[in-house]
Amino acid sequence: MAQDSAYPPAAPATASPQTTNQGNRTFLFEFQWKNFKTLVKDMATPNAPPNYIADFKFFALRPKVYLKSGDGKTTLSTGTLYNVHINSDIVLRGQNIKLEAARRLKTHYIYKSSAFAQSGEKPVMMTWNTTCTAREWHFNLLDENQIAVARYSVDWYALKKFAKLEIIGPRGYDEKVVEEVMATAFTLYGCMLFRMNNIFALFGSAFHKKAGKGEVDSGDLKKAAEEDYEDARKQDVKPVSPPRDSMQGAPGSAAVKQ
């Protein structure tokens, strides 16, 4: 993958043939109650300054989800949520990304990715879906071949260290990939929280039929919905294994179940 000039060069991935998590990279999301912001740290260097800062602005006419640099001085991405419309729009370093709902009630979103595309080729279709356990809410990112490439896991009961993002393979050390996955994961998480606590989103779900005239067309939506239906019918959905490190945090409720 060719590196964009706006991104630093990717660090080489350290691989070990003895581990199944070969080259994986995991980030911890730690909520700060004093300023209501979320610090995002690479779990390989937990004592280092944060790599990113994530922030919600729900109480606004047009709710926003931000991803900023570790020092908080640069806004890398801005996600826009809507009171009725259940899609989300993201601007990542000037690039427009449309998170398009492929299902009305079930969490199944698709978007066109340039970070996962081969150098010089057109963007590829990526899919976010969810699975749940008694303790965690998993957002699974699948590539165009429906292979898991990342997972964002939220702990229902954590008050501080509430989530982890695991990017599978050496692409976790490509900052362009990291920022795209981070921006889409956190925006989708914010979108689902907002939908579940916003009665108007129910009307948006009811009347949501097809994609608009954006990057994702109705054919893409139809294909994603058909794949989702077949997976559910066969009951053969096998989500990516969760990160090896268990979630930490005090008992409580940091998220509302879907």
CSV table of C-alpha atoms in Angstrom, one decimal:
chain,number,residue,atom,x,y,z
A,1,MET,CA,0.0,0.0,0.0
A,2,ALA,CA,1.4,3.4,-0.9
A,3,GLN,CA,1.8,5.8,2.0
A,4,ASP,CA,-0.1,9.0,1.9
A,5,SER,CA,2.1,12.0,2.6
A,6,ALA,CA,-0.1,13.1,5.5
A,7,TYR,CA,0.8,9.9,7.4
A,8,PRO,CA,4.1,8.8,9.0
A,9,PRO,CA,5.7,5.7,7.5
A,10,ALA,CA,4.4,2.4,8.8
A,11,ALA,CA,6.6,0.7,11.5
A,12,PRO,CA,7.6,-2.9,10.7
A,13,ALA,CA,5.4,-5.5,12.4
A,14,THR,CA,7.1,-7.9,14.8
A,15,ALA,CA,5.9,-11.4,14.0
A,16,SER,CA,6.2,-14.7,15.9
A,17,PRO,CA,5.3,-18.0,14.3
A,18,GLN,CA,4.4,-19.4,17.7
A,19,THR,CA,1.4,-17.0,18.2
A,20,THR,CA,-2.0,-16.9,16.5
A,21,ASN,CA,-2.1,-13.1,17.1
A,22,GLN,CA,0.8,-12.6,14.7
A,23,GLY,CA,1.5,-9.0,14.2
A,24,ASN,CA,-1.7,-7.8,15.8
A,25,ARG,CA,-1.9,-4.4,17.4
A,26,THR,CA,-4.3,-3.5,20.2
A,27,PHE,CA,-5.4,-0.1,21.5
A,28,LEU,CA,-7.0,0.6,24.9
A,29,PHE,CA,-9.8,3.2,25.2
A,30,GLU,CA,-9.7,4.8,28.7
A,31,PHE,CA,-12.4,7.3,29.6
A,32,GLN,CA,-11.4,10.4,31.6
A,33,TRP,CA,-14.2,11.5,34.0
A,34,LYS,CA,-12.5,14.8,34.7
A,35,ASN,CA,-12.8,16.1,31.2
A,36,PHE,CA,-15.2,13.5,29.6
A,37,LYS,CA,-12.7,12.6,26.9
A,38,THR,CA,-11.3,9.2,25.9
A,39,LEU,CA,-7.6,8.5,25.8
A,40,VAL,CA,-6.5,5.9,23.2
A,41,LYS,CA,-3.2,4.1,24.0
A,42,ASP,CA,-1.2,1.4,22.3
A,43,MET,CA,-1.3,-1.5,24.7
A,44,ALA,CA,2.3,-2.3,23.8
A,45,THR,CA,3.3,1.0,25.4
A,46,PRO,CA,0.7,1.6,28.1
A,47,ASN,CA,2.8,4.2,30.1
A,48,ALA,CA,3.5,6.4,27.0
A,49,PRO,CA,1.4,9.4,26.2
A,50,PRO,CA,-1.9,8.6,24.3
A,51,ASN,CA,-1.8,8.0,20.6
A,52,TYR,CA,-5.2,9.5,20.0
A,53,ILE,CA,-8.0,11.3,21.9
A,54,ALA,CA,-11.6,10.4,21.1
A,55,ASP,CA,-14.5,12.6,22.0
A,56,PHE,CA,-18.3,12.7,21.7
A,57,LYS,CA,-20.5,15.9,21.3
A,58,PHE,CA,-24.0,14.4,21.6
A,59,PHE,CA,-25.7,17.4,23.1
A,60,ALA,CA,-25.7,19.5,19.9
A,61,LEU,CA,-28.1,20.2,17.0
A,62,ARG,CA,-25.9,18.0,14.9
A,63,PRO,CA,-24.0,15.5,17.1
A,64,LYS,CA,-20.3,14.9,16.4
A,65,VAL,CA,-17.7,12.2,17.1
A,66,TYR,CA,-14.1,13.4,17.0
A,67,LEU,CA,-10.7,11.6,16.7
A,68,LYS,CA,-7.8,13.8,17.6
A,69,SER,CA,-4.0,13.5,17.8
A,70,GLY,CA,-2.6,12.4,21.1
A,71,ASP,CA,-1.8,16.0,22.2
A,72,GLY,CA,-5.3,17.1,21.3
A,73,LYS,CA,-4.1,19.8,19.0
A,74,THR,CA,-5.1,18.3,15.6
A,75,THR,CA,-8.5,16.9,14.6
A,76,LEU,CA,-7.9,13.9,12.5
A,77,SER,CA,-11.5,12.9,11.8
A,78,THR,CA,-15.0,14.3,12.4
A,79,GLY,CA,-18.0,12.0,12.4
A,80,THR,CA,-21.5,13.5,11.9
A,81,LEU,CA,-24.6,11.8,13.4
A,82,TYR,CA,-28.2,12.6,12.6
A,83,ASN,CA,-31.3,12.8,14.7
A,84,VAL,CA,-33.4,10.8,12.3
A,85,HIS,CA,-31.2,9.6,9.5
A,86,ILE,CA,-29.3,6.4,10.6
A,87,ASN,CA,-26.3,6.8,8.4
A,88,SER,CA,-23.2,8.6,9.5
A,89,ASP,CA,-20.7,10.8,7.6
A,90,ILE,CA,-17.0,11.0,8.4
A,91,VAL,CA,-14.3,13.4,7.2
A,92,LEU,CA,-10.9,11.8,7.8
A,93,ARG,CA,-8.0,14.1,6.8
A,94,GLY,CA,-10.2,15.7,4.2
A,95,GLN,CA,-11.5,12.4,2.8
A,96,ASN,CA,-15.2,11.8,2.9
A,97,ILE,CA,-16.4,8.4,4.2
A,98,LYS,CA,-20.0,7.4,4.3
A,99,LEU,CA,-21.1,4.8,6.9
A,100,GLU,CA,-24.2,3.4,5.3
A,101,ALA,CA,-26.7,1.2,7.1
A,102,ALA,CA,-27.4,-2.0,5.2
A,103,ARG,CA,-30.0,-3.2,7.7
A,104,ARG,CA,-32.8,-1.2,9.5
A,105,LEU,CA,-32.6,-2.6,13.0
A,106,LYS,CA,-29.6,-4.9,13.1
A,107,THR,CA,-26.1,-3.3,13.2
A,108,HIS,CA,-24.7,-3.8,9.7
A,109,TYR,CA,-22.9,-0.9,8.1
A,110,ILE,CA,-20.7,-0.7,5.0
A,111,TYR,CA,-18.3,1.9,3.6
A,112,LYS,CA,-15.8,2.3,0.9
A,113,SER,CA,-12.2,2.1,2.1
A,114,SER,CA,-9.1,3.6,0.5
A,115,ALA,CA,-6.8,2.5,3.3
A,116,PHE,CA,-7.4,-1.2,2.6
A,117,ALA,CA,-7.4,-0.9,-1.2
A,118,GLN,CA,-4.3,-2.0,-3.1
A,119,SER,CA,-2.1,0.8,-4.3
A,120,GLY,CA,-3.6,2.7,-7.2
A,121,GLU,CA,-6.8,0.6,-7.2
A,122,LYS,CA,-10.4,1.8,-6.4
A,123,PRO,CA,-11.7,1.7,-2.8
A,124,VAL,CA,-12.9,-1.6,-1.5
A,125,MET,CA,-16.1,-2.4,0.4
A,126,MET,CA,-15.8,-2.9,4.1
A,127,THR,CA,-18.4,-4.2,6.6
A,128,TRP,CA,-19.0,-3.4,10.2
A,129,ASN,CA,-21.3,-5.8,12.1
A,130,THR,CA,-21.8,-6.7,15.8
A,131,THR,CA,-21.9,-9.7,18.1
A,132,CYS,CA,-22.6,-9.7,21.8
A,133,THR,CA,-21.8,-11.7,24.9
A,134,ALA,CA,-22.9,-11.3,28.5
A,135,ARG,CA,-20.0,-8.9,29.1
A,136,GLU,CA,-18.9,-7.4,25.8
A,137,TRP,CA,-20.3,-5.8,22.7
A,138,HIS,CA,-18.1,-6.6,19.7
A,139,PHE,CA,-18.0,-4.5,16.5
A,140,ASN,CA,-16.3,-6.7,13.8
A,141,LEU,CA,-14.7,-5.2,10.7
A,142,LEU,CA,-14.7,-7.5,7.6
A,143,ASP,CA,-12.9,-6.9,4.4
A,144,GLU,CA,-14.4,-7.3,0.9
A,145,ASN,CA,-13.9,-11.1,1.2
A,146,GLN,CA,-15.8,-11.1,4.5
A,147,ILE,CA,-12.6,-11.8,6.5
A,148,ALA,CA,-12.2,-10.2,9.9
A,149,VAL,CA,-9.5,-7.5,9.9
A,150,ALA,CA,-10.3,-5.7,13.2
A,151,ARG,CA,-12.5,-5.8,16.3
A,152,TYR,CA,-13.7,-3.0,18.6
A,153,SER,CA,-14.9,-4.5,21.9
A,154,VAL,CA,-16.8,-2.6,24.5
A,155,ASP,CA,-17.1,-3.8,28.1
A,156,TRP,CA,-20.7,-3.4,29.4
A,157,TYR,CA,-19.6,-2.9,33.0
A,158,ALA,CA,-16.5,-0.8,32.8
A,159,LEU,CA,-16.4,2.8,33.9
A,160,LYS,CA,-13.0,3.8,32.8
A,161,LYS,CA,-11.1,1.3,30.6
A,162,PHE,CA,-14.2,0.5,28.6
A,163,ALA,CA,-13.0,-0.7,25.2
A,164,LYS,CA,-10.3,-2.2,23.1
A,165,LEU,CA,-9.6,-2.1,19.4
A,166,GLU,CA,-7.6,-4.9,17.9
A,167,ILE,CA,-6.3,-4.7,14.3
A,168,ILE,CA,-5.3,-8.0,12.9
A,169,GLY,CA,-2.0,-8.5,11.1
A,170,PRO,CA,0.8,-6.1,10.1
A,171,ARG,CA,-1.6,-3.5,8.8
A,172,GLY,CA,-2.1,-2.5,12.4
A,173,TYR,CA,1.2,-0.7,12.0
A,174,ASP,CA,0.1,1.3,9.0
A,175,GLU,CA,-1.1,4.6,10.4
A,176,LYS,CA,-3.5,5.2,7.5
A,177,VAL,CA,-5.2,2.0,8.2
A,178,VAL,CA,-5.2,2.6,12.0
A,179,GLU,CA,-6.8,6.0,11.6
A,180,GLU,CA,-9.5,4.8,9.2
A,181,VAL,CA,-10.4,1.8,11.5
A,182,MET,CA,-10.3,4.0,14.6
A,183,ALA,CA,-12.5,6.7,13.0
A,184,THR,CA,-15.1,4.3,11.6
A,185,ALA,CA,-15.2,2.2,14.8
A,186,PHE,CA,-15.6,5.0,17.2
A,187,THR,CA,-18.1,6.9,15.0
A,188,LEU,CA,-20.2,3.7,14.6
A,189,TYR,CA,-20.1,3.1,18.3
A,190,GLY,CA,-21.3,6.7,18.9
A,191,CYS,CA,-23.9,6.2,16.2
A,192,MET,CA,-25.4,3.1,17.8
A,193,LEU,CA,-25.4,4.7,21.3
A,194,PHE,CA,-27.2,7.7,19.9
A,195,ARG,CA,-29.7,5.6,18.0
A,196,MET,CA,-30.6,3.6,21.1
A,197,ASN,CA,-31.2,6.7,23.1
A,198,ASN,CA,-33.0,8.7,20.4
A,199,ILE,CA,-36.6,7.9,19.7
A,200,PHE,CA,-36.5,9.7,16.4
A,201,ALA,CA,-33.9,7.2,15.1
A,202,LEU,CA,-36.7,4.6,15.2
A,203,PHE,CA,-38.5,6.5,12.5
A,204,GLY,CA,-35.3,6.8,10.6
A,205,SER,CA,-34.9,3.0,10.8
A,206,ALA,CA,-38.4,2.5,9.6
A,207,PHE,CA,-38.1,4.7,6.6
A,208,HIS,CA,-34.5,3.8,5.7
A,209,LYS,CA,-34.6,2.0,2.4
A,210,LYS,CA,-31.5,2.5,0.3
A,211,ALA,CA,-28.3,4.4,-0.1
A,212,GLY,CA,-28.3,8.0,-1.3
A,213,LYS,CA,-26.2,9.4,-4.1
A,214,GLY,CA,-23.0,9.1,-2.1
A,215,GLU,CA,-20.1,6.7,-2.3
A,216,VAL,CA,-22.1,3.6,-1.5
A,217,ASP,CA,-24.9,2.7,-4.0
A,218,SER,CA,-28.0,0.7,-3.6
A,219,GLY,CA,-26.4,-2.4,-5.2
A,220,ASP,CA,-23.8,-2.4,-2.5
A,221,LEU,CA,-26.5,-2.2,0.2
A,222,LYS,CA,-28.5,-5.0,-1.4
A,223,LYS,CA,-25.4,-7.3,-1.6
A,224,ALA,CA,-24.5,-6.6,2.1
A,225,ALA,CA,-28.1,-7.3,3.2
A,226,GLU,CA,-28.2,-10.5,1.2
A,227,GLU,CA,-24.9,-11.7,2.8
A,228,ASP,CA,-26.1,-10.7,6.2
A,229,TYR,CA,-29.4,-12.7,5.7
A,230,GLU,CA,-27.5,-15.8,4.5
A,231,ASP,CA,-25.2,-15.7,7.5
A,232,ALA,CA,-28.1,-15.4,9.9
A,233,ARG,CA,-30.0,-18.2,8.1
A,234,LYS,CA,-27.1,-20.6,8.2
A,235,GLN,CA,-26.2,-19.6,11.7
A,236,ASP,CA,-22.6,-19.9,10.7
A,237,VAL,CA,-21.2,-16.5,11.7
A,238,LYS,CA,-17.8,-16.9,13.3
A,239,PRO,CA,-16.6,-13.6,14.7
A,240,VAL,CA,-12.9,-12.9,15.2
A,241,SER,CA,-11.5,-14.1,18.6
A,242,PRO,CA,-11.4,-11.4,21.3
A,243,PRO,CA,-8.1,-9.8,22.3
A,244,ARG,CA,-6.1,-12.0,24.7
A,245,ASP,CA,-6.0,-9.4,27.4
A,246,SER,CA,-9.3,-9.3,29.5
A,247,MET,CA,-11.2,-6.0,29.9
A,248,GLN,CA,-10.5,-4.0,33.0
A,249,GLY,CA,-12.6,-1.5,34.9
A,250,ALA,CA,-14.8,-1.0,37.9
A,251,PRO,CA,-18.3,-2.5,37.9
A,252,GLY,CA,-20.9,-0.2,36.4
A,253,SER,CA,-22.4,0.6,33.0
A,254,ALA,CA,-20.4,2.4,30.3
A,255,ALA,CA,-22.7,1.4,27.5
A,256,VAL,CA,-26.3,0.5,26.9
A,257,LYS,CA,-26.9,-3.0,25.4
A,258,GLN,CA,-28.2,-3.1,21.8
